[in-house]
Amino acid sequence: MGTIAFIGLGNMGLPMAKNLVKAGHTVVGFDVAEANMAGLEQAGGRRAASAGEAAADADAVVTMLPAGPHVREVYMGTGGVMERAKSGALFIDSSTIDVDSARAVAAAAEEKGFEMVDAPVSGGTGGAAAGTLTFMVGGSDAAFGRAKPILETMGKNIVHAGGPGTGQAAKICNNMILGISMIAVCEAFTLADKLGLDRQKLFDISSTSSGQCWSLTTYCPVPGPVPTSPANRDYQPGFTVDMMLKDLKLAQQAAAGSKAATPLGANAAALYQLFSASGRGNLDFSGIIKMLSGV
Ligand code: NAD
C-alpha cells in the first residue's frame, strides 16, 4: 500500500478518498475549502497545506476537481503537483473536464517524465460512497496498468478507453447520448398524454420495442412505471440538470474543436440551458419533462 495524494475533497472526492483509506493507503488530502479536509482527517487521512505539499511524498496523485482550469492550475501551476511530485509518481485525474485540457495536462506530465491517466467516472455520489464507480480511462497501457489497482478500490468497472483524453471523450459521448435520449423519451410521454395513450401502456410497449433505452427502462421520467426513478420523488436528484448541462457543453466544445456534426447534442444543450435558466438546475435531469409538457 502506498501514499496517495487526493486533491479536491468535495461531494465525490471525499467519499472516494475515504475508500482509499479503507483499502489501507496513506492518504494526504488537500482542498481549497478548509472544512472539506476535516472529513478526511476523521476517516484517518492527513491534510496538507497545498496541492504541491500533498503530492510531495505521494506514489500517486488523484484529483477530483470542478473543471479544466482547476486541473491545469493544480498540476501545472507554480508550486503545483508537477513541481513538487517525486520522480515516478502516477497522476490520475478523475474530474470531468474538456478533452483539450486533459490532453494538455497529460502532455505536460509526459514531458516531465510522469505517467498520467484521465479517469472520469459515472455512478454519482452513491457510487463514490459505495466504491462502485465506473472509470473511463485514457492513457498508455503502462499508465493504465499502474492506475487500475488504485481505481479498483474506488470503483467496480475500470475500462481502458484508449490514449490520453479518451476517458473524457467516452464520458461526454455517453452523456450526450443520455441527454438526447432523455429528451426523446420525455417528448414521447408528452405526446402520448395528448393522444390519450396511457403512460403505463406506452412504457410496456416501448420497453420491449425499438424505442427501448436506459432513459425509459431505468430512469423513466414519469411516475409509476419504474418506481425507483426520480420522477417518483418529484425529480429530486439523482443527476442534476446543471451537471447534465455541464457535460453537454463539454460535448459541444469538443464537437466544435473537432468539426463533428452533433445537431441533436446542440439542441439538447440549448434545452437544458433553458430549463436551468428557469431556476430548476438542481432538479434531476429527467425533470425536463416538466418544461417540455408545459408544467
Ligand atoms: P464539488 O464541487 O463537490 O467538489 C470539487 C472540490 O474541488 C470542492 O471541494 C472544491 O473546494 C475543490 N477545489 C476547487 N479548486 C481547487 C483547487 N485549486 N485545489 C484544491 N481543491 C479545489 O464537485 P463534485 O460533485 O465532487 O464533482 C467533482 C468532479 O466530478 C466534477 O468534474 C464533476 O463534473 C464530476 N462528477 C460529479 C458527479 C456527481 O454526481 N457529483 C458525477 C460524475 C462526475
Short mmCIF file of C-alpha atoms and ligand atoms in Angstrom, two decimals:
data_model
loop_
_atom_site.label_atom_id
_atom_site.label_comp_id
_atom_site.label_asym_id
_atom_site.label_seq_id
_atom_site.Cartn_x
_atom_site.Cartn_y
_atom_site.Cartn_z
CA MET A 1 0.00 0.00 0.00
CA GLY A 2 1.37 3.39 -0.93
CA THR A 3 0.92 7.05 -0.19
CA ILE A 4 -1.77 8.75 -2.26
CA ALA A 5 -2.36 12.50 -2.54
CA PHE A 6 -6.04 13.31 -3.02
CA ILE A 7 -6.83 16.82 -4.26
CA GLY A 8 -10.45 18.04 -4.38
CA LEU A 9 -12.40 16.61 -1.44
CA GLY A 10 -15.93 17.64 -2.49
CA ASN A 11 -19.10 15.61 -2.93
CA MET A 12 -17.31 12.96 -4.99
CA GLY A 13 -13.69 13.32 -3.85
CA LEU A 14 -14.20 12.86 -0.11
CA PRO A 15 -16.03 9.51 -0.31
CA MET A 16 -13.52 8.30 -2.93
CA ALA A 17 -10.59 9.31 -0.68
CA LYS A 18 -12.24 7.51 2.25
CA ASN A 19 -12.31 4.29 0.22
CA LEU A 20 -8.57 4.64 -0.41
CA VAL A 21 -8.02 4.99 3.36
CA LYS A 22 -10.20 1.92 3.96
CA ALA A 23 -8.09 -0.06 1.48
CA GLY A 24 -5.00 0.67 3.60
CA HIS A 25 -3.39 3.55 1.69
CA THR A 26 -1.88 6.55 3.45
CA VAL A 27 -3.99 9.40 2.06
CA VAL A 28 -2.82 13.02 2.18
CA GLY A 29 -5.59 15.37 1.09
CA PHE A 30 -5.90 18.97 0.02
CA ASP A 31 -8.93 21.14 -0.78
CA VAL A 32 -9.15 24.92 -1.02
CA ALA A 33 -12.26 24.64 1.19
CA GLU A 34 -10.71 24.11 4.63
CA ALA A 35 -13.85 22.42 6.02
CA ASN A 36 -13.68 19.65 3.41
CA MET A 37 -10.38 18.39 4.83
CA ALA A 38 -11.88 17.68 8.28
CA GLY A 39 -13.92 14.80 6.83
CA LEU A 40 -10.78 13.15 5.51
CA GLU A 41 -8.99 13.53 8.85
CA GLN A 42 -11.96 11.97 10.66
CA ALA A 43 -11.70 8.99 8.31
CA GLY A 44 -7.99 8.51 9.04
CA GLY A 45 -6.36 10.62 6.33
CA ARG A 46 -4.00 13.57 6.70
CA ARG A 47 -4.32 17.15 5.47
CA ALA A 48 -1.75 19.15 3.52
CA ALA A 49 -1.34 22.92 3.20
CA SER A 50 -1.34 22.90 -0.62
CA ALA A 51 -1.74 20.62 -3.61
CA GLY A 52 2.04 20.64 -4.08
CA GLU A 53 2.66 19.66 -0.45
CA ALA A 54 0.12 16.81 -0.70
CA ALA A 55 1.92 15.50 -3.80
CA ALA A 56 5.45 15.79 -2.43
CA ASP A 57 5.68 12.29 -0.86
CA ALA A 58 3.00 10.57 -2.90
CA ASP A 59 3.34 7.49 -5.10
CA ALA A 60 0.15 8.55 -6.86
CA VAL A 61 -1.89 11.76 -7.08
CA VAL A 62 -5.65 11.62 -7.59
CA THR A 63 -7.59 14.79 -8.48
CA MET A 64 -11.39 15.32 -8.37
CA LEU A 65 -11.90 18.97 -9.30
CA PRO A 66 -14.70 21.05 -10.84
CA ALA A 67 -13.37 21.87 -14.35
CA GLY A 68 -10.40 22.13 -16.76
CA PRO A 69 -8.88 25.38 -15.39
CA HIS A 70 -8.73 23.92 -11.85
CA VAL A 71 -6.99 20.80 -13.16
CA ARG A 72 -4.45 22.82 -15.19
CA GLU A 73 -3.73 25.02 -12.16
CA VAL A 74 -3.33 22.16 -9.66
CA TYR A 75 -0.94 20.17 -11.90
CA MET A 76 0.84 22.88 -13.89
CA GLY A 77 0.62 25.97 -11.64
CA THR A 78 3.52 27.45 -9.69
CA GLY A 79 4.26 25.25 -6.68
CA GLY A 80 1.74 22.71 -8.02
CA VAL A 81 1.80 18.95 -8.38
CA MET A 82 4.27 18.72 -11.28
CA GLU A 83 6.80 20.92 -9.47
CA ARG A 84 6.64 19.01 -6.21
CA ALA A 85 5.84 15.36 -7.05
CA LYS A 86 8.62 12.82 -6.68
CA SER A 87 10.05 11.12 -9.71
CA GLY A 88 7.92 8.19 -10.91
CA ALA A 89 4.68 9.38 -9.30
CA LEU A 90 1.49 8.46 -11.19
CA PHE A 91 -1.19 11.10 -11.87
CA ILE A 92 -4.91 10.20 -12.07
CA ASP A 93 -7.39 12.95 -12.91
CA SER A 94 -10.97 11.79 -12.26
CA SER A 95 -12.63 15.19 -12.77
CA THR A 96 -14.97 15.63 -15.75
CA ILE A 97 -13.16 18.22 -17.90
CA ASP A 98 -12.71 19.25 -21.53
CA VAL A 99 -10.70 16.92 -23.74
CA ASP A 100 -8.21 19.68 -24.68
CA SER A 101 -7.28 20.37 -21.04
CA ALA A 102 -6.96 16.64 -20.33
CA ARG A 103 -4.58 16.22 -23.29
CA ALA A 104 -2.60 19.37 -22.45
CA VAL A 105 -2.00 18.29 -18.83
CA ALA A 106 -1.14 14.72 -19.89
CA ALA A 107 1.37 16.03 -22.45
CA ALA A 108 2.99 18.33 -19.86
CA ALA A 109 3.21 15.41 -17.42
CA GLU A 110 4.83 13.20 -20.05
CA GLU A 111 7.35 15.92 -20.87
CA LYS A 112 8.39 15.96 -17.22
CA GLY A 113 8.64 12.15 -17.11
CA PHE A 114 5.38 11.42 -15.24
CA GLU A 115 2.73 8.90 -16.29
CA MET A 116 -0.85 10.18 -16.25
CA VAL A 117 -4.38 8.97 -16.98
CA ASP A 118 -7.66 10.85 -17.34
CA ALA A 119 -10.21 8.70 -15.50
CA PRO A 120 -13.63 10.40 -15.27
CA VAL A 121 -16.39 8.50 -13.53
CA SER A 122 -20.01 7.62 -13.79
CA GLY A 123 -22.03 6.48 -10.78
CA GLY A 124 -22.55 9.70 -8.80
CA THR A 125 -22.11 10.28 -5.08
CA GLY A 126 -23.84 6.99 -4.25
CA GLY A 127 -21.32 5.08 -6.35
CA ALA A 128 -18.45 7.09 -4.86
CA ALA A 129 -19.52 6.16 -1.30
CA ALA A 130 -20.17 2.50 -2.16
CA GLY A 131 -16.94 2.14 -4.18
CA THR A 132 -18.89 1.04 -7.24
CA LEU A 133 -17.96 3.81 -9.72
CA THR A 134 -17.27 3.14 -13.39
CA PHE A 135 -13.94 4.67 -14.50
CA MET A 136 -13.37 5.51 -18.18
CA VAL A 137 -9.61 5.66 -18.51
CA GLY A 138 -7.45 7.38 -21.14
CA GLY A 139 -3.68 6.86 -21.19
CA SER A 140 -0.91 4.48 -22.20
CA ASP A 141 -1.13 0.74 -21.45
CA ALA A 142 1.60 1.17 -18.83
CA ALA A 143 -0.16 4.07 -17.08
CA PHE A 144 -3.48 2.19 -17.17
CA GLY A 145 -1.82 -0.88 -15.66
CA ARG A 146 -0.49 1.19 -12.76
CA ALA A 147 -3.76 3.08 -12.22
CA LYS A 148 -6.06 0.04 -12.31
CA PRO A 149 -5.40 -1.37 -8.80
CA ILE A 150 -5.88 2.10 -7.29
CA LEU A 151 -9.11 2.69 -9.23
CA GLU A 152 -10.38 -0.76 -8.20
CA THR A 153 -10.51 0.38 -4.57
CA MET A 154 -12.95 3.15 -5.62
CA GLY A 155 -14.87 1.51 -8.45
CA LYS A 156 -16.29 -1.68 -9.93
CA ASN A 157 -15.81 -1.24 -13.69
CA ILE A 158 -12.46 0.05 -14.89
CA VAL A 159 -12.42 0.45 -18.68
CA HIS A 160 -9.37 1.38 -20.75
CA ALA A 161 -10.79 3.68 -23.46
CA GLY A 162 -7.53 4.36 -25.34
CA GLY A 163 -4.83 7.06 -25.31
CA PRO A 164 -4.77 10.35 -23.36
CA GLY A 165 -8.11 12.22 -23.39
CA THR A 166 -10.22 9.24 -24.49
CA GLY A 167 -11.60 8.75 -20.97
CA GLN A 168 -13.05 12.27 -21.17
CA ALA A 169 -14.20 11.61 -24.74
CA ALA A 170 -16.06 8.47 -23.60
CA LYS A 171 -17.70 10.34 -20.74
CA ILE A 172 -19.04 13.22 -22.87
CA CYS A 173 -20.13 10.97 -25.76
CA ASN A 174 -22.04 8.74 -23.32
CA ASN A 175 -23.69 11.67 -21.60
CA MET A 176 -24.61 13.26 -24.92
CA ILE A 177 -26.50 10.04 -25.77
CA LEU A 178 -28.14 10.20 -22.34
CA GLY A 179 -29.17 13.87 -22.62
CA ILE A 180 -30.64 13.39 -26.10
CA SER A 181 -32.39 10.11 -25.27
CA MET A 182 -33.94 11.54 -22.10
CA ILE A 183 -35.46 14.40 -24.09
CA ALA A 184 -36.75 11.92 -26.70
CA VAL A 185 -38.45 9.82 -24.01
CA CYS A 186 -39.93 12.95 -22.37
CA GLU A 187 -41.33 14.10 -25.73
CA ALA A 188 -42.87 10.67 -26.32
CA PHE A 189 -44.66 10.68 -22.95
CA THR A 190 -45.84 14.25 -23.57
CA LEU A 191 -47.27 13.27 -26.97
CA ALA A 192 -48.84 10.10 -25.51
CA ASP A 193 -50.67 12.21 -22.89
CA LYS A 194 -52.07 14.47 -25.62
CA LEU A 195 -53.19 11.45 -27.67
CA GLY A 196 -54.92 9.73 -24.76
CA LEU A 197 -52.39 6.86 -24.63
CA ASP A 198 -51.93 5.53 -21.08
CA ARG A 199 -48.37 6.09 -19.75
CA GLN A 200 -48.01 2.54 -18.45
CA LYS A 201 -49.14 1.16 -21.83
CA LEU A 202 -46.54 3.27 -23.65
CA PHE A 203 -43.91 2.03 -21.18
CA ASP A 204 -44.93 -1.64 -21.58
CA ILE A 205 -44.87 -1.41 -25.36
CA SER A 206 -41.75 0.75 -25.89
CA SER A 207 -39.67 -1.01 -23.25
CA THR A 208 -39.97 -4.20 -25.33
CA SER A 209 -39.85 -2.45 -28.73
CA SER A 210 -37.34 -0.45 -30.73
CA GLY A 211 -37.79 2.65 -28.55
CA GLN A 212 -36.20 0.80 -25.62
CA CYS A 213 -33.36 2.71 -23.91
CA TRP A 214 -31.93 3.37 -20.42
CA SER A 215 -33.76 6.70 -20.09
CA LEU A 216 -37.03 4.79 -20.49
CA THR A 217 -36.45 1.49 -18.69
CA THR A 218 -34.23 2.54 -15.76
CA TYR A 219 -34.86 6.26 -15.38
CA CYS A 220 -38.43 6.68 -16.66
CA PRO A 221 -39.31 10.42 -16.49
CA VAL A 222 -42.96 9.89 -15.47
CA PRO A 223 -44.00 8.47 -12.09
CA GLY A 224 -45.25 4.89 -11.96
CA PRO A 225 -43.62 2.55 -14.47
CA VAL A 226 -40.17 2.47 -12.77
CA PRO A 227 -40.75 3.01 -9.02
CA THR A 228 -37.08 3.86 -8.30
CA SER A 229 -36.79 6.67 -10.90
CA PRO A 230 -36.54 10.32 -9.71
CA ALA A 231 -39.97 11.08 -11.24
CA ASN A 232 -41.46 9.24 -8.24
CA ARG A 233 -39.87 11.69 -5.78
CA ASP A 234 -40.74 14.90 -7.61
CA TYR A 235 -37.43 14.84 -9.53
CA GLN A 236 -35.07 15.09 -6.59
CA PRO A 237 -31.60 14.11 -7.96
CA GLY A 238 -30.03 11.78 -8.99
CA PHE A 239 -28.07 13.59 -11.59
CA THR A 240 -28.89 17.28 -11.71
CA VAL A 241 -29.89 19.40 -14.71
CA ASP A 242 -26.76 21.55 -14.17
CA MET A 243 -24.46 18.51 -14.21
CA MET A 244 -26.06 17.28 -17.43
CA LEU A 245 -25.72 20.80 -18.86
CA LYS A 246 -22.01 20.90 -17.96
CA ASP A 247 -21.38 17.61 -19.81
CA LEU A 248 -23.46 18.65 -22.85
CA LYS A 249 -21.48 21.89 -23.07
CA LEU A 250 -18.21 19.93 -22.91
CA ALA A 251 -19.52 17.75 -25.75
CA GLN A 252 -20.38 20.84 -27.82
CA GLN A 253 -16.95 22.35 -27.14
CA ALA A 254 -15.31 19.09 -28.30
CA ALA A 255 -17.60 18.90 -31.34
CA ALA A 256 -16.70 22.45 -32.37
CA GLY A 257 -12.98 21.76 -31.94
CA SER A 258 -13.09 18.51 -33.92
CA LYS A 259 -15.64 19.65 -36.54
CA ALA A 260 -18.08 16.85 -35.62
CA ALA A 261 -21.72 17.45 -36.54
CA THR A 262 -23.86 16.98 -33.42
CA PRO A 263 -27.11 18.88 -34.09
CA LEU A 264 -29.18 16.93 -31.57
CA GLY A 265 -26.45 17.36 -28.95
CA ALA A 266 -26.57 21.12 -29.61
CA ASN A 267 -30.36 21.12 -29.21
CA ALA A 268 -30.15 19.09 -26.02
CA ALA A 269 -27.64 21.58 -24.57
CA ALA A 270 -29.92 24.50 -25.51
CA LEU A 271 -32.98 22.85 -23.93
CA TYR A 272 -31.14 22.02 -20.70
CA GLN A 273 -29.80 25.60 -20.63
CA LEU A 274 -33.35 26.91 -20.93
CA PHE A 275 -34.58 24.59 -18.17
CA SER A 276 -31.70 25.58 -15.89
CA ALA A 277 -32.36 29.28 -16.56
CA SER A 278 -35.91 28.77 -15.31
CA GLY A 279 -34.39 28.18 -11.87
CA ARG A 280 -34.62 24.38 -11.92
CA GLY A 281 -30.94 23.48 -12.33
CA ASN A 282 -30.94 21.50 -9.10
CA LEU A 283 -33.70 19.11 -10.18
CA ASP A 284 -32.91 15.71 -11.61
CA PHE A 285 -32.27 15.96 -15.37
CA SER A 286 -35.32 13.77 -16.12
CA GLY A 287 -37.39 16.69 -14.74
CA ILE A 288 -37.00 18.39 -18.14
CA ILE A 289 -40.33 16.73 -18.93
CA LYS A 290 -41.90 19.50 -16.83
CA MET A 291 -40.71 22.13 -19.30
CA LEU A 292 -41.48 20.05 -22.39
CA SER A 293 -45.01 19.31 -21.19
CA GLY A 294 -45.57 22.91 -20.10
CA VAL A 295 -45.90 22.13 -16.37
P1 NAD B 1 -17.59 19.53 -5.77
O1 NAD B 1 -17.75 20.95 -6.15
O2 NAD B 1 -18.41 18.99 -4.64
O3 NAD B 1 -16.04 19.23 -5.41
C1 NAD B 1 -14.94 19.86 -6.03
C2 NAD B 1 -13.96 20.21 -4.94
O4 NAD B 1 -12.78 20.74 -5.51
C3 NAD B 1 -14.51 21.26 -3.95
O5 NAD B 1 -14.45 20.74 -2.64
C4 NAD B 1 -13.57 22.47 -4.16
O6 NAD B 1 -13.37 23.19 -2.97
C5 NAD B 1 -12.31 21.77 -4.63
N1 NAD B 1 -11.37 22.64 -5.35
C6 NAD B 1 -11.64 23.57 -6.31
N2 NAD B 1 -10.50 24.12 -6.75
C7 NAD B 1 -9.48 23.54 -6.05
C8 NAD B 1 -8.07 23.69 -6.06
N3 NAD B 1 -7.48 24.56 -6.88
N4 NAD B 1 -7.35 22.92 -5.22
C9 NAD B 1 -7.95 22.04 -4.38
N5 NAD B 1 -9.29 21.85 -4.33
C10 NAD B 1 -10.04 22.59 -5.17
O7 NAD B 1 -17.83 18.68 -7.10
P2 NAD B 1 -18.10 17.10 -7.21
O8 NAD B 1 -19.57 16.86 -7.29
O9 NAD B 1 -17.28 16.39 -6.20
O10 NAD B 1 -17.53 16.82 -8.69
C11 NAD B 1 -16.15 16.76 -8.97
C12 NAD B 1 -15.95 16.36 -10.41
O11 NAD B 1 -16.60 15.10 -10.64
C13 NAD B 1 -16.58 17.35 -11.40
O12 NAD B 1 -15.73 17.46 -12.51
C14 NAD B 1 -17.91 16.70 -11.77
O13 NAD B 1 -18.34 17.07 -13.06
C15 NAD B 1 -17.52 15.23 -11.71
N6 NAD B 1 -18.64 14.31 -11.45
C16 NAD B 1 -19.54 14.57 -10.46
C17 NAD B 1 -20.57 13.67 -10.23
C18 NAD B 1 -21.58 13.91 -9.13
O14 NAD B 1 -22.59 13.19 -9.06
N7 NAD B 1 -21.35 14.85 -8.21
C19 NAD B 1 -20.71 12.52 -11.02
C20 NAD B 1 -19.76 12.28 -12.01
C21 NAD B 1 -18.73 13.18 -12.22
#
